[in-house]
mmCIF file of C-alpha atoms and ligand atoms in Angstrom:
data_model
loop_
_atom_site.group_PDB
_atom_site.id
_atom_site.type_symbol
_atom_site.label_atom_id
_atom_site.label_comp_id
_atom_site.label_asym_id
_atom_site.label_seq_id
_atom_site.Cartn_x
_atom_site.Cartn_y
_atom_site.Cartn_z
ATOM 1 C CA MET C 83 13.770 39.201 50.696
ATOM 2 C CA SER C 84 14.905 36.059 52.417
ATOM 3 C CA ILE C 85 12.069 35.335 54.809
ATOM 4 C CA LYS C 86 8.638 36.866 55.154
ATOM 5 C CA LEU C 87 6.129 36.213 57.931
ATOM 6 C CA THR C 88 2.634 37.627 57.577
ATOM 7 C CA ASN C 89 0.225 37.633 60.525
ATOM 8 C CA VAL C 90 1.592 34.376 61.878
ATOM 9 C CA VAL C 91 -0.274 32.864 64.835
ATOM 10 C CA LYS C 92 0.608 29.747 66.833
ATOM 11 C CA ARG C 93 -1.342 28.255 69.701
ATOM 12 C CA TYR C 94 -0.404 25.294 71.872
ATOM 13 C CA ASP C 95 -3.868 24.143 72.958
ATOM 14 C CA SER C 96 -5.268 27.273 74.537
ATOM 15 C CA LYS C 97 -1.855 28.937 75.007
ATOM 16 C CA LEU C 98 -1.197 31.683 72.461
ATOM 17 C CA ALA C 99 2.552 31.406 71.837
ATOM 18 C CA VAL C 100 2.899 33.589 68.720
ATOM 19 C CA ASP C 101 0.428 36.400 68.204
ATOM 20 C CA GLN C 102 0.022 37.964 64.725
ATOM 21 C CA VAL C 103 3.720 38.316 63.942
ATOM 22 C CA SER C 104 4.638 39.944 60.626
ATOM 23 C CA LEU C 105 8.263 40.548 59.740
ATOM 24 C CA ASN C 106 10.747 40.504 56.876
ATOM 25 C CA ILE C 107 14.272 39.216 57.047
ATOM 26 C CA GLN C 108 16.479 40.549 54.282
ATOM 27 C CA LYS C 109 18.993 38.624 52.263
ATOM 28 C CA GLY C 110 22.506 38.909 53.644
ATOM 29 C CA GLU C 111 21.681 40.299 57.050
ATOM 30 C CA ILE C 112 22.174 39.017 60.577
ATOM 31 C CA PHE C 113 18.739 39.308 62.112
ATOM 32 C CA GLY C 114 18.347 39.065 65.892
ATOM 33 C CA LEU C 115 15.256 37.708 67.608
ATOM 34 C CA LEU C 116 15.511 39.185 71.075
ATOM 35 C CA GLY C 117 13.176 38.218 73.882
ATOM 36 C CA PRO C 118 12.997 36.733 77.383
ATOM 37 C CA ASN C 119 12.175 33.111 78.296
ATOM 38 C CA GLY C 120 8.872 31.997 76.851
ATOM 39 C CA ALA C 121 8.599 34.957 74.461
ATOM 40 C CA GLY C 122 8.003 32.708 71.450
ATOM 41 C CA LYS C 123 11.437 32.748 69.767
ATOM 42 C CA SER C 124 11.788 28.979 69.354
ATOM 43 C CA THR C 125 8.200 28.661 68.177
ATOM 44 C CA ILE C 126 8.819 31.248 65.432
ATOM 45 C CA ILE C 127 12.030 29.465 64.406
ATOM 46 C CA LYS C 128 10.370 26.042 64.304
ATOM 47 C CA MET C 129 7.628 27.419 62.069
ATOM 48 C CA ILE C 130 10.186 28.909 59.655
ATOM 49 C CA MET C 131 11.939 25.526 59.606
ATOM 50 C CA GLY C 132 8.655 23.807 58.804
ATOM 51 C CA LEU C 133 8.799 21.781 62.041
ATOM 52 C CA LEU C 134 5.575 23.344 63.353
ATOM 53 C CA LYS C 135 2.549 24.515 61.409
ATOM 54 C CA PRO C 136 1.153 27.957 62.150
ATOM 55 C CA ASN C 137 -2.545 28.117 63.024
ATOM 56 C CA ASN C 138 -2.829 31.208 60.908
ATOM 57 C CA GLY C 139 -0.766 33.417 58.618
ATOM 58 C CA GLU C 140 1.771 32.916 55.851
ATOM 59 C CA ILE C 141 5.488 32.134 55.807
ATOM 60 C CA GLU C 142 7.624 32.526 52.699
ATOM 61 C CA VAL C 143 11.281 31.600 52.328
ATOM 62 C CA GLN C 144 12.940 33.201 49.308
ATOM 63 C CA GLY C 145 9.581 33.652 47.669
ATOM 64 C CA LEU C 146 8.495 30.030 48.254
ATOM 65 C CA ASP C 147 5.399 29.296 50.316
ATOM 66 C CA ILE C 148 6.328 27.002 53.177
ATOM 67 C CA LYS C 149 3.099 25.011 52.832
ATOM 68 C CA LYS C 150 3.812 24.040 49.244
ATOM 69 C CA ASN C 151 7.603 23.868 49.005
ATOM 70 C CA SER C 152 8.814 22.459 52.294
ATOM 71 C CA ILE C 153 11.420 20.135 50.747
ATOM 72 C CA GLU C 154 13.040 22.837 48.605
ATOM 73 C CA ILE C 155 12.996 25.211 51.560
ATOM 74 C CA LYS C 156 14.745 22.699 53.825
ATOM 75 C CA ARG C 157 17.736 22.698 51.462
ATOM 76 C CA LEU C 158 18.046 26.460 51.771
ATOM 77 C CA LEU C 159 18.030 26.361 55.566
ATOM 78 C CA GLY C 160 20.411 25.149 58.227
ATOM 79 C CA MET C 161 19.315 25.121 61.835
ATOM 80 C CA VAL C 162 21.138 24.956 65.132
ATOM 81 C CA PRO C 163 18.381 24.013 67.596
ATOM 82 C CA GLN C 164 18.183 25.273 71.161
ATOM 83 C CA ASP C 165 18.596 21.723 72.473
ATOM 84 C CA ILE C 166 21.743 20.181 71.011
ATOM 85 C CA ALA C 167 20.940 17.390 68.549
ATOM 86 C CA ILE C 168 23.957 15.171 67.881
ATOM 87 C CA TYR C 169 24.657 11.445 68.163
ATOM 88 C CA GLU C 170 26.837 10.639 71.146
ATOM 89 C CA SER C 171 27.804 7.223 69.771
ATOM 90 C CA LEU C 172 29.176 8.600 66.491
ATOM 91 C CA THR C 173 32.470 10.476 66.125
ATOM 92 C CA ALA C 174 32.441 14.200 65.366
ATOM 93 C CA ARG C 175 33.225 13.458 61.722
ATOM 94 C CA GLU C 176 30.508 10.816 61.447
ATOM 95 C CA ASN C 177 27.955 13.200 62.941
ATOM 96 C CA VAL C 178 28.666 15.889 60.363
ATOM 97 C CA ALA C 179 28.805 13.306 57.553
ATOM 98 C CA TYR C 180 25.426 11.945 58.602
ATOM 99 C CA PHE C 181 23.797 15.367 58.308
ATOM 100 C CA GLY C 182 25.597 15.981 54.990
ATOM 101 C CA SER C 183 24.273 12.711 53.590
ATOM 102 C CA LEU C 184 20.715 13.714 54.531
ATOM 103 C CA TYR C 185 21.151 16.566 52.056
ATOM 104 C CA GLY C 186 22.321 14.229 49.323
ATOM 105 C CA LEU C 187 26.083 14.780 49.590
ATOM 106 C CA ARG C 188 28.124 11.681 48.696
ATOM 107 C CA GLY C 189 31.738 10.520 48.221
ATOM 108 C CA LYS C 190 34.432 13.138 47.700
ATOM 109 C CA LYS C 191 31.981 16.048 47.890
ATOM 110 C CA LEU C 192 30.728 14.851 51.239
ATOM 111 C CA LYS C 193 34.248 14.388 52.609
ATOM 112 C CA GLU C 194 35.299 17.869 51.525
ATOM 113 C CA ALA C 195 32.168 19.478 52.929
ATOM 114 C CA VAL C 196 32.597 17.666 56.251
ATOM 115 C CA ASP C 197 36.233 18.743 56.581
ATOM 116 C CA GLU C 198 35.325 22.311 55.730
ATOM 117 C CA ALA C 199 32.572 22.419 58.360
ATOM 118 C CA LEU C 200 34.934 20.943 60.968
ATOM 119 C CA VAL C 201 37.677 23.456 60.142
ATOM 120 C CA TYR C 202 35.129 26.206 60.369
ATOM 121 C CA THR C 203 34.030 25.262 63.838
ATOM 122 C CA GLY C 204 37.558 24.540 65.054
ATOM 123 C CA LEU C 205 36.951 20.816 65.529
ATOM 124 C CA LEU C 206 39.109 19.232 62.834
ATOM 125 C CA ASP C 207 41.628 17.876 65.329
ATOM 126 C CA LYS C 208 38.760 16.287 67.268
ATOM 127 C CA LYS C 209 37.147 14.640 64.277
ATOM 128 C CA LYS C 210 37.823 11.075 65.442
ATOM 129 C CA GLU C 211 36.521 11.668 68.956
ATOM 130 C CA LYS C 212 33.016 11.018 70.185
ATOM 131 C CA PRO C 213 31.099 13.989 71.560
ATOM 132 C CA LYS C 214 30.560 12.167 74.881
ATOM 133 C CA LYS C 215 33.868 13.685 76.014
ATOM 134 C CA PHE C 216 33.165 17.149 74.596
ATOM 135 C CA SER C 217 32.436 20.257 76.677
ATOM 136 C CA GLY C 218 29.090 21.989 76.180
ATOM 137 C CA GLY C 219 30.754 24.540 73.922
ATOM 138 C CA MET C 220 32.366 21.878 71.736
ATOM 139 C CA LYS C 221 29.063 20.027 71.410
ATOM 140 C CA ARG C 222 27.434 23.242 70.335
ATOM 141 C CA ARG C 223 30.158 23.832 67.758
ATOM 142 C CA LEU C 224 29.654 20.300 66.454
ATOM 143 C CA ASN C 225 25.950 21.040 66.151
ATOM 144 C CA ILE C 226 26.820 24.140 64.108
ATOM 145 C CA ALA C 227 29.078 22.051 61.848
ATOM 146 C CA CYS C 228 26.128 19.688 61.242
ATOM 147 C CA ALA C 229 23.877 22.634 60.372
ATOM 148 C CA ILE C 230 26.249 24.243 57.847
ATOM 149 C CA VAL C 231 27.678 21.164 56.097
ATOM 150 C CA HIS C 232 25.297 21.507 53.124
ATOM 151 C CA LYS C 233 26.182 25.227 52.767
ATOM 152 C CA PRO C 234 22.701 26.596 53.403
ATOM 153 C CA GLU C 235 21.890 30.119 52.267
ATOM 154 C CA ILE C 236 20.054 30.817 55.519
ATOM 155 C CA ILE C 237 21.333 29.716 58.918
ATOM 156 C CA ILE C 238 19.058 29.827 61.954
ATOM 157 C CA MET C 239 20.552 29.593 65.426
ATOM 158 C CA ASP C 240 18.391 29.317 68.514
ATOM 159 C CA GLU C 241 20.262 30.645 71.564
ATOM 160 C CA PRO C 242 23.549 28.968 70.585
ATOM 161 C CA THR C 243 25.647 30.532 73.328
ATOM 162 C CA VAL C 244 23.581 29.652 76.397
ATOM 163 C CA GLY C 245 25.572 27.872 79.072
ATOM 164 C CA ILE C 246 28.898 27.551 77.294
ATOM 165 C CA ASP C 247 32.432 28.646 78.063
ATOM 166 C CA PRO C 248 33.582 32.122 76.961
ATOM 167 C CA GLN C 249 36.129 30.733 74.502
ATOM 168 C CA SER C 250 33.542 28.700 72.595
ATOM 169 C CA ARG C 251 31.181 31.627 72.788
ATOM 170 C CA ASN C 252 33.656 33.937 71.083
ATOM 171 C CA HIS C 253 34.446 31.269 68.539
ATOM 172 C CA ILE C 254 30.755 30.914 67.712
ATOM 173 C CA LEU C 255 30.166 34.664 67.441
ATOM 174 C CA GLU C 256 33.200 35.062 65.164
ATOM 175 C CA SER C 257 32.182 32.157 62.947
ATOM 176 C CA ILE C 258 28.674 33.612 62.579
ATOM 177 C CA LYS C 259 30.177 36.878 61.346
ATOM 178 C CA GLU C 260 32.385 34.968 58.917
ATOM 179 C CA LEU C 261 29.475 32.877 57.577
ATOM 180 C CA ASN C 262 27.602 36.115 57.046
ATOM 181 C CA ARG C 263 30.569 37.740 55.269
ATOM 182 C CA ARG C 264 30.552 34.770 52.894
ATOM 183 C CA GLY C 265 26.957 35.524 52.020
ATOM 184 C CA ALA C 266 24.747 33.592 54.429
ATOM 185 C CA THR C 267 21.654 35.202 55.895
ATOM 186 C CA ILE C 268 21.577 34.566 59.655
ATOM 187 C CA ILE C 269 18.727 34.475 62.130
ATOM 188 C CA TYR C 270 20.021 34.567 65.667
ATOM 189 C CA SER C 271 17.780 34.217 68.697
ATOM 190 C CA SER C 272 18.982 35.291 72.090
ATOM 191 C CA HIS C 273 18.047 36.838 75.371
ATOM 192 C CA TYR C 274 21.514 38.384 75.703
ATOM 193 C CA MET C 275 21.219 42.057 74.864
ATOM 194 C CA GLU C 276 24.971 42.581 74.456
ATOM 195 C CA GLU C 277 25.340 39.756 71.925
ATOM 196 C CA VAL C 278 22.514 41.008 69.778
ATOM 197 C CA GLU C 279 23.871 44.524 70.021
ATOM 198 C CA VAL C 280 27.323 43.586 68.665
ATOM 199 C CA LEU C 281 26.268 40.896 66.206
ATOM 200 C CA CYS C 282 23.004 41.795 64.516
ATOM 201 C CA HIS C 283 22.267 44.290 61.764
ATOM 202 C CA ARG C 284 18.576 44.368 62.638
ATOM 203 C CA VAL C 285 16.627 43.208 65.654
ATOM 204 C CA GLY C 286 13.055 42.110 66.314
ATOM 205 C CA ILE C 287 11.961 42.427 69.930
ATOM 206 C CA ILE C 288 9.553 39.663 70.970
ATOM 207 C CA ASP C 289 7.545 39.561 74.187
ATOM 208 C CA HIS C 290 4.522 37.376 75.017
ATOM 209 C CA GLY C 291 4.419 36.166 71.411
ATOM 210 C CA ARG C 292 4.183 39.631 69.944
ATOM 211 C CA LEU C 293 6.630 41.649 67.887
ATOM 212 C CA MET C 294 7.071 44.796 69.961
ATOM 213 C CA GLY C 295 9.595 46.558 67.743
ATOM 214 C CA ILE C 296 11.815 45.945 64.735
ATOM 215 C CA GLY C 297 14.673 47.788 63.078
ATOM 216 C CA THR C 298 18.371 48.555 63.321
ATOM 217 C CA LYS C 299 19.634 49.346 66.801
ATOM 218 C CA GLU C 300 19.746 53.007 65.845
ATOM 219 C CA GLU C 301 16.187 52.941 64.527
ATOM 220 C CA LEU C 302 14.908 51.230 67.650
ATOM 221 C CA LYS C 303 16.709 53.706 69.868
ATOM 222 C CA SER C 304 15.453 56.720 67.961
ATOM 223 C CA GLN C 305 11.886 55.350 67.930
ATOM 224 C CA MET C 306 12.126 55.519 71.682
ATOM 225 C CA ASN C 307 12.391 59.263 71.465
ATOM 226 C CA GLN C 308 14.069 59.031 74.804
ATOM 227 C CA ASP C 309 15.605 61.851 76.720
ATOM 228 C CA GLN C 310 19.368 61.915 76.783
ATOM 229 C CA ILE C 311 21.316 63.106 79.761
ATOM 230 C CA ILE C 312 24.583 65.016 79.638
ATOM 231 C CA LEU C 313 26.551 65.139 82.879
ATOM 232 C CA ILE C 314 29.338 67.679 83.262
ATOM 233 C CA GLU C 315 31.425 67.820 86.405
ATOM 234 C CA ALA C 316 33.187 71.142 86.794
ATOM 235 C CA SER C 317 34.566 73.626 89.265
ATOM 236 C CA ASP C 318 33.851 77.353 89.391
ATOM 237 C CA ILE C 319 30.357 76.986 88.030
ATOM 238 C CA ARG C 320 28.817 80.433 88.053
ATOM 239 C CA PHE C 321 25.083 80.640 88.318
ATOM 240 C CA ASN C 322 24.670 82.512 85.029
ATOM 241 C CA VAL C 323 26.208 79.470 83.235
ATOM 242 C CA ILE C 324 23.143 77.478 84.228
ATOM 243 C CA ASP C 325 20.849 80.289 83.097
ATOM 244 C CA GLU C 326 22.582 80.598 79.744
ATOM 245 C CA ILE C 327 22.455 76.857 79.079
ATOM 246 C CA LYS C 328 18.741 76.907 79.891
ATOM 247 C CA LYS C 329 18.219 79.477 77.139
ATOM 248 C CA LEU C 330 19.892 77.292 74.448
ATOM 249 C CA GLN C 331 17.776 75.602 71.832
ATOM 250 C CA GLY C 332 16.991 71.902 72.356
ATOM 251 C CA ILE C 333 17.411 71.927 76.134
ATOM 252 C CA ILE C 334 14.622 70.376 78.212
ATOM 253 C CA ASN C 335 16.034 70.942 81.669
ATOM 254 C CA VAL C 336 19.232 71.947 83.433
ATOM 255 C CA SER C 337 20.048 71.407 87.071
ATOM 256 C CA LEU C 338 23.090 71.718 89.273
ATOM 257 C CA LYS C 339 23.895 69.083 91.892
ATOM 258 C CA GLU C 340 27.053 69.849 93.834
ATOM 259 C CA ASN C 341 29.701 70.135 91.122
ATOM 260 C CA THR C 342 27.766 68.421 88.375
ATOM 261 C CA ILE C 343 25.527 70.017 85.784
ATOM 262 C CA GLU C 344 22.802 67.683 84.547
ATOM 263 C CA ILE C 345 21.355 68.585 81.154
ATOM 264 C CA ILE C 346 18.320 66.813 79.743
ATOM 265 C CA THR C 347 17.817 66.975 75.984
ATOM 266 C CA LYS C 348 16.308 65.000 73.117
ATOM 267 C CA ASN C 349 19.484 65.308 71.083
ATOM 268 C CA ALA C 350 22.781 65.547 72.905
ATOM 269 C CA GLN C 351 24.869 65.694 69.732
ATOM 270 C CA GLN C 352 22.971 68.764 68.627
ATOM 271 C CA VAL C 353 23.283 70.790 71.835
ATOM 272 C CA ILE C 354 26.661 69.784 73.154
ATOM 273 C CA HIS C 355 28.756 72.281 71.175
ATOM 274 C CA ASP C 356 26.579 75.185 72.323
ATOM 275 C CA VAL C 357 26.784 74.018 75.928
ATOM 276 C CA LEU C 358 30.571 73.778 75.811
ATOM 277 C CA PHE C 359 30.777 77.182 74.161
ATOM 278 C CA VAL C 360 28.821 78.783 77.014
ATOM 279 C CA MET C 361 31.005 77.063 79.584
ATOM 280 C CA GLY C 362 34.178 78.104 77.794
ATOM 281 C CA LYS C 363 33.049 81.700 77.633
ATOM 282 C CA GLU C 364 32.453 81.696 81.387
ATOM 283 C CA ASN C 365 35.843 80.080 82.068
ATOM 284 C CA THR C 366 34.314 77.018 83.692
ATOM 285 C CA LEU C 367 36.855 74.318 84.439
ATOM 286 C CA ILE C 368 35.499 71.024 83.100
ATOM 287 C CA ARG C 369 36.672 67.944 84.994
ATOM 288 C CA LYS C 370 34.497 65.147 83.686
ATOM 289 C CA PHE C 371 32.053 64.778 80.891
ATOM 290 C CA SER C 372 29.627 61.966 80.110
ATOM 291 C CA LEU C 373 26.652 61.174 77.982
ATOM 292 C CA GLN C 374 23.950 58.668 78.856
ATOM 293 C CA GLU C 375 22.572 57.271 75.622
ATOM 294 C CA PRO C 376 19.716 54.780 75.428
ATOM 295 C CA ASN C 377 20.796 51.183 74.745
ATOM 296 C CA LEU C 378 18.809 48.128 73.709
ATOM 297 C CA GLU C 379 18.171 47.413 77.379
ATOM 298 C CA SER C 380 16.322 50.708 77.785
ATOM 299 C CA VAL C 381 14.519 50.159 74.459
ATOM 300 C CA PHE C 382 13.329 46.789 75.723
ATOM 301 C CA LEU C 383 12.248 48.255 79.021
ATOM 302 C CA THR C 384 10.261 50.987 77.287
ATOM 303 C CA LEU C 385 8.588 48.609 74.804
ATOM 304 C CA THR C 386 7.655 45.830 77.193
ATOM 305 C CA GLY C 387 7.538 47.516 80.572
ATOM 306 C CA ARG C 388 9.972 45.026 82.036
ATOM 307 C CA LYS C 389 13.613 44.135 82.139
ATOM 308 C CA LEU C 390 14.886 41.397 79.837
ATOM 309 C CA ARG C 391 16.093 39.233 82.712
ATOM 310 C CA ASP C 392 13.182 39.577 85.086
HETATM 311 N N1 ATP Y 296 5.088 22.095 73.132
HETATM 312 C C1 ATP Y 296 4.504 23.063 73.842
HETATM 313 N N2 ATP Y 296 3.319 22.872 74.450
HETATM 314 C C2 ATP Y 296 2.710 23.859 75.147
HETATM 315 N N3 ATP Y 296 3.235 25.088 75.330
HETATM 316 C C3 ATP Y 296 4.427 25.343 74.761
HETATM 317 C C4 ATP Y 296 5.123 24.348 73.994
HETATM 318 N N4 ATP Y 296 6.289 24.894 73.557
HETATM 319 C C5 ATP Y 296 6.303 26.159 74.010
HETATM 320 N N5 ATP Y 296 5.200 26.429 74.738
HETATM 321 C C6 ATP Y 296 4.863 27.727 75.365
HETATM 322 O O1 ATP Y 296 4.810 28.711 74.348
HETATM 323 C C7 ATP Y 296 5.440 29.916 74.760
HETATM 324 C C8 ATP Y 296 6.586 30.262 73.813
HETATM 325 O O2 ATP Y 296 7.595 29.288 73.960
HETATM 326 P P1 ATP Y 296 8.961 29.316 73.154
HETATM 327 O O3 ATP Y 296 9.686 28.065 73.487
HETATM 328 O O4 ATP Y 296 8.696 29.608 71.727
HETATM 329 O O5 ATP Y 296 9.674 30.578 73.820
HETATM 330 P P2 ATP Y 296 11.219 31.039 73.715
HETATM 331 O O6 ATP Y 296 11.210 32.498 73.440
HETATM 332 O O7 ATP Y 296 11.946 30.170 72.779
HETATM 333 O O8 ATP Y 296 11.725 30.818 75.213
HETATM 334 P P3 ATP Y 296 13.185 30.352 75.759
HETATM 335 O O9 ATP Y 296 14.047 31.582 75.773
HETATM 336 O O10 ATP Y 296 12.893 29.870 77.122
HETATM 337 O O11 ATP Y 296 13.692 29.289 74.842
HETATM 338 C C9 ATP Y 296 5.865 29.691 76.205
HETATM 339 O O12 ATP Y 296 4.867 30.195 77.030
HETATM 340 C C10 ATP Y 296 5.942 28.185 76.323
HETATM 341 O O13 ATP Y 296 5.662 27.768 77.629
HETATM 342 MG MG1 MG Y 297 13.524 28.958 72.943
#
């Protein structure tokens, strides 16, 4: 286990920002914290980093209690904050070197680590430039270089792709995958469904400070127990085709609208062969076939009662 939160609560004055959150993040995974603005993502991250104290509950990082071992834990962690934190008056290289020196790197080791972090983030050729001239995406990449220079085992990124150009965005997503392949555990917060869907092994859905669901995408989708819809556009649909499909096992409803048969089922994969067999037997000419599966967007909608970008 990399990180364990147990019944964590955080209040800002009277505002309850994190409400009894318990979750485990496993070693070697990319874990997504998905939630809309104000959900509590940054507050959770700051508590894991030891930058904020929870009002209640326990946080452990690799078996160490955050209250007792905050210095050791800081060495294990690297954080890319939501608001970029770099020094505009230092060059790119000096920025990364500064963060490396905070972790005790010196001399040749420091130089090598800095170069490696700059190569990693695609900034080596910019190392002598000051970030004043950088685009938002380049600044973000520099911030990532600062966070990984001491080779942390756990890297936490708080919405690192907000407001940056697509090229930097892809670069960041690819470098996260590569860091993970090399063994780092990643926590990635975002309100972009598609990013979390392609990047993360497991996802925690946060809304109003509460953990509404957790699991792999497949687990979350199957927990939904949602109906799936099969749409088949065809010509020469005889009425007994509809009747025969209705009789198949696993079918909830079948209807015909113009040339399209709409089949509602809990498990499309299970019924589809039987449906096609019936249609084949009746010589129905199939023109178009589609399956509407639930995605994380519909999971979120079901769990929270609202759309992610309301
Ligand atoms: N320093 C603070 N003082 C008072 N309230 C705060 C403070 N920081 C955050 N909050 C409130 O706590 C709640 C959770 O905020 P948090 O920043 O953790 O959300 P978030 O999920 O990171 O949102 P975003 O996607 O906008 O970054 C919000 O209602 C926010 O207004
Ligand atoms: Mg935030």
